[in-house]
C-alpha cells in the first residue's frame, strides 16, 4: 500500500456519460497530480493541485475537470465520455510541489463502451 | 519542451541475462527518476539521480546518470521474472511536474 488511495479501481461506462474518479493523497502530502495512461499515449500529465489550488495543467481536455478539497482529497471529473477516454488514470501525491517524492496510487481503469 | 526518449521500447530476455534500458533527454537533466510499473498496476519508485556520474543501486537494478546529464541508463543484472513490467524514466520540468518517457516493456522468460 503506497498510501495514495484511488477509487474506484475499475469503472465501465457508456459513451456520453460522466464519471468521477477520487484520490486521497498520502498523509501529509499537499500536492496531487493526475495522469492518464493509454496504450498509444504513454503516461500523460493532466493536472496538478497544491493545497487546494491548481498549480499546473497539461493536455487536459475541456471535458475533464478536477478539484482538490480542503481535506486535500482530489476528484477528477470526466464528462461526455468517448471511447478514446478508456485508459488507466493515476493519481500521485507529494509533500511539496517540486516533483520530489512522488507516490502513485494503483490507478482507476476506465473502460468506455 | 523537454522530451525523454527511452530505448528499447520493448525487450524480451531469458531469465538470468543482463539488460540495459536507456533514457535520453534533449536537454540537461536536473533530476532523473526511474519507476517500475507492473502491467496494469501503479508505479513504484526505484531511484532518483541528480549529479552527473551518479550511480545508484536497488537490489539487482543499477542506474547511472552520465557526466553530461543528458542520458541515464538502467541496468538489471541476472534478470528474474519478477523484473518484468514497464520501466519509466521521468524528470521534473520547468513547471515542477514530473514528465515521463514512453516506457520500456520488459518480459523475462523463465
Short mmCIF file of N, CA and C in Angstrom, two decimals, chain B residues 26-79:
data_model
loop_
_atom_site.label_atom_id
_atom_site.label_comp_id
_atom_site.label_asym_id
_atom_site.label_seq_id
_atom_site.Cartn_x
_atom_site.Cartn_y
_atom_site.Cartn_z
N UNK B 26 16.56 15.71 -24.37
CA UNK B 26 17.00 16.71 -25.33
C UNK B 26 17.75 17.85 -24.65
N UNK B 27 17.61 17.92 -23.32
CA UNK B 27 18.27 18.98 -22.56
C UNK B 27 18.93 18.39 -21.31
N UNK B 28 19.60 19.22 -20.58
CA UNK B 28 20.25 18.79 -19.35
C UNK B 28 19.22 18.34 -18.33
N UNK B 29 19.50 17.20 -17.74
CA UNK B 29 18.62 16.66 -16.72
C UNK B 29 19.06 17.15 -15.34
N UNK B 30 18.13 17.67 -14.57
CA UNK B 30 18.47 18.13 -13.23
C UNK B 30 17.99 17.17 -12.14
N UNK B 31 17.28 16.19 -12.56
CA UNK B 31 16.82 15.15 -11.63
C UNK B 31 16.15 14.10 -12.49
N UNK B 32 16.63 12.89 -12.41
CA UNK B 32 16.09 11.83 -13.26
C UNK B 32 15.55 10.73 -12.37
N UNK B 33 14.32 10.35 -12.61
CA UNK B 33 13.64 9.36 -11.80
C UNK B 33 13.42 8.09 -12.60
N UNK B 34 13.57 6.98 -11.94
CA UNK B 34 13.21 5.70 -12.55
C UNK B 34 12.07 5.07 -11.74
N UNK B 35 11.05 4.64 -12.47
CA UNK B 35 9.91 3.96 -11.87
C UNK B 35 9.71 2.63 -12.58
N UNK B 36 9.11 1.71 -11.85
CA UNK B 36 8.70 0.44 -12.44
C UNK B 36 7.19 0.29 -12.28
N UNK B 37 6.56 -0.21 -13.33
CA UNK B 37 5.12 -0.44 -13.28
C UNK B 37 4.83 -1.87 -13.67
N UNK B 38 4.22 -2.60 -12.79
CA UNK B 38 3.73 -3.93 -13.16
C UNK B 38 2.53 -3.70 -14.05
N UNK B 39 2.35 -4.57 -15.02
CA UNK B 39 1.32 -4.36 -16.02
C UNK B 39 -0.05 -4.13 -15.39
N UNK B 40 -0.65 -2.98 -15.71
CA UNK B 40 -1.97 -2.66 -15.21
C UNK B 40 -2.01 -2.18 -13.77
N UNK B 41 -0.86 -1.95 -13.16
CA UNK B 41 -0.82 -1.51 -11.77
C UNK B 41 -0.15 -0.15 -11.66
N UNK B 42 0.03 0.28 -10.42
CA UNK B 42 0.62 1.59 -10.17
C UNK B 42 2.12 1.61 -10.37
N UNK B 43 2.69 2.80 -10.24
CA UNK B 43 4.12 2.98 -10.42
C UNK B 43 4.85 2.86 -9.09
N UNK B 44 5.97 2.19 -9.13
CA UNK B 44 6.80 2.03 -7.93
C UNK B 44 8.10 2.77 -8.16
N UNK B 45 8.43 3.66 -7.23
CA UNK B 45 9.66 4.43 -7.32
C UNK B 45 10.87 3.51 -7.13
N UNK B 46 11.83 3.63 -8.04
CA UNK B 46 13.06 2.85 -7.92
C UNK B 46 14.20 3.69 -7.36
N UNK B 47 14.52 4.77 -8.06
CA UNK B 47 15.59 5.64 -7.59
C UNK B 47 15.59 6.97 -8.33
N UNK B 48 16.31 7.92 -7.75
CA UNK B 48 16.45 9.23 -8.33
C UNK B 48 17.93 9.59 -8.44
N UNK B 49 18.31 10.17 -9.57
CA UNK B 49 19.69 10.57 -9.79
C UNK B 49 19.72 12.06 -10.07
N UNK B 50 20.71 12.73 -9.49
CA UNK B 50 20.79 14.18 -9.68
C UNK B 50 22.13 14.64 -10.20
N UNK B 51 23.17 14.03 -9.75
CA UNK B 51 24.51 14.53 -10.10
C UNK B 51 25.08 13.75 -11.28
N UNK B 52 25.79 14.47 -12.14
CA UNK B 52 26.45 13.83 -13.27
C UNK B 52 27.41 12.77 -12.77
N UNK B 53 27.33 11.58 -13.35
CA UNK B 53 28.19 10.49 -12.93
C UNK B 53 27.64 9.69 -11.76
N UNK B 54 26.53 10.16 -11.20
CA UNK B 54 25.95 9.46 -10.04
C UNK B 54 25.45 8.08 -10.43
N UNK B 55 25.65 7.14 -9.54
CA UNK B 55 25.18 5.77 -9.77
C UNK B 55 24.53 5.27 -8.49
N UNK B 56 23.35 4.66 -8.66
CA UNK B 56 22.65 4.10 -7.50
C UNK B 56 22.19 2.70 -7.81
N UNK B 57 22.07 1.92 -6.76
CA UNK B 57 21.62 0.53 -6.94
C UNK B 57 20.48 0.21 -5.99
N UNK B 58 19.60 -0.64 -6.48
CA UNK B 58 18.49 -1.13 -5.67
C UNK B 58 18.33 -2.61 -6.01
N UNK B 59 18.76 -3.44 -5.08
CA UNK B 59 18.80 -4.89 -5.31
C UNK B 59 19.63 -5.16 -6.56
N UNK B 60 19.10 -5.74 -7.59
CA UNK B 60 19.91 -6.06 -8.76
C UNK B 60 19.76 -5.02 -9.88
N UNK B 61 19.21 -3.87 -9.53
CA UNK B 61 19.00 -2.83 -10.51
C UNK B 61 19.93 -1.66 -10.21
N UNK B 62 20.68 -1.24 -11.23
CA UNK B 62 21.61 -0.12 -11.09
C UNK B 62 21.28 0.93 -12.13
N UNK B 63 21.26 2.18 -11.70
CA UNK B 63 21.00 3.27 -12.63
C UNK B 63 22.13 4.28 -12.53
N UNK B 64 22.42 4.90 -13.68
CA UNK B 64 23.51 5.86 -13.72
C UNK B 64 23.10 7.07 -14.56
N UNK B 65 23.55 8.23 -14.14
CA UNK B 65 23.32 9.46 -14.90
C UNK B 65 24.66 9.86 -15.48
N UNK B 66 24.72 10.05 -16.79
CA UNK B 66 26.03 10.33 -17.40
C UNK B 66 26.54 11.70 -17.01
N UNK B 67 27.83 11.92 -17.28
CA UNK B 67 28.51 13.15 -16.83
C UNK B 67 27.84 14.40 -17.37
N UNK B 68 27.39 14.33 -18.62
CA UNK B 68 26.77 15.50 -19.24
C UNK B 68 25.31 15.67 -18.82
N UNK B 69 24.81 14.72 -18.08
CA UNK B 69 23.45 14.77 -17.52
C UNK B 69 22.39 14.87 -18.60
N UNK B 70 22.59 14.14 -19.70
CA UNK B 70 21.55 14.11 -20.71
C UNK B 70 21.07 12.68 -20.99
N UNK B 71 21.68 11.73 -20.31
CA UNK B 71 21.28 10.35 -20.52
C UNK B 71 21.44 9.55 -19.24
N UNK B 72 20.48 8.67 -19.03
CA UNK B 72 20.57 7.76 -17.91
C UNK B 72 20.37 6.34 -18.42
N UNK B 73 21.04 5.41 -17.78
CA UNK B 73 20.87 4.01 -18.13
C UNK B 73 20.46 3.24 -16.89
N UNK B 74 19.63 2.24 -17.11
CA UNK B 74 19.19 1.36 -16.03
C UNK B 74 19.61 -0.05 -16.42
N UNK B 75 20.36 -0.67 -15.53
CA UNK B 75 20.92 -1.99 -15.82
C UNK B 75 20.39 -3.00 -14.82
N UNK B 76 19.90 -4.10 -15.35
CA UNK B 76 19.44 -5.20 -14.48
C UNK B 76 20.38 -6.38 -14.64
N UNK B 77 20.89 -6.84 -13.56
CA UNK B 77 21.81 -7.97 -13.55
C UNK B 77 21.07 -9.26 -13.21
N UNK B 78 21.36 -10.32 -13.96
CA UNK B 78 20.75 -11.63 -13.69
C UNK B 78 19.23 -11.50 -13.56
N UNK B 79 18.58 -11.10 -14.64
CA UNK B 79 17.15 -10.81 -14.61
C UNK B 79 16.33 -12.00 -14.13
#
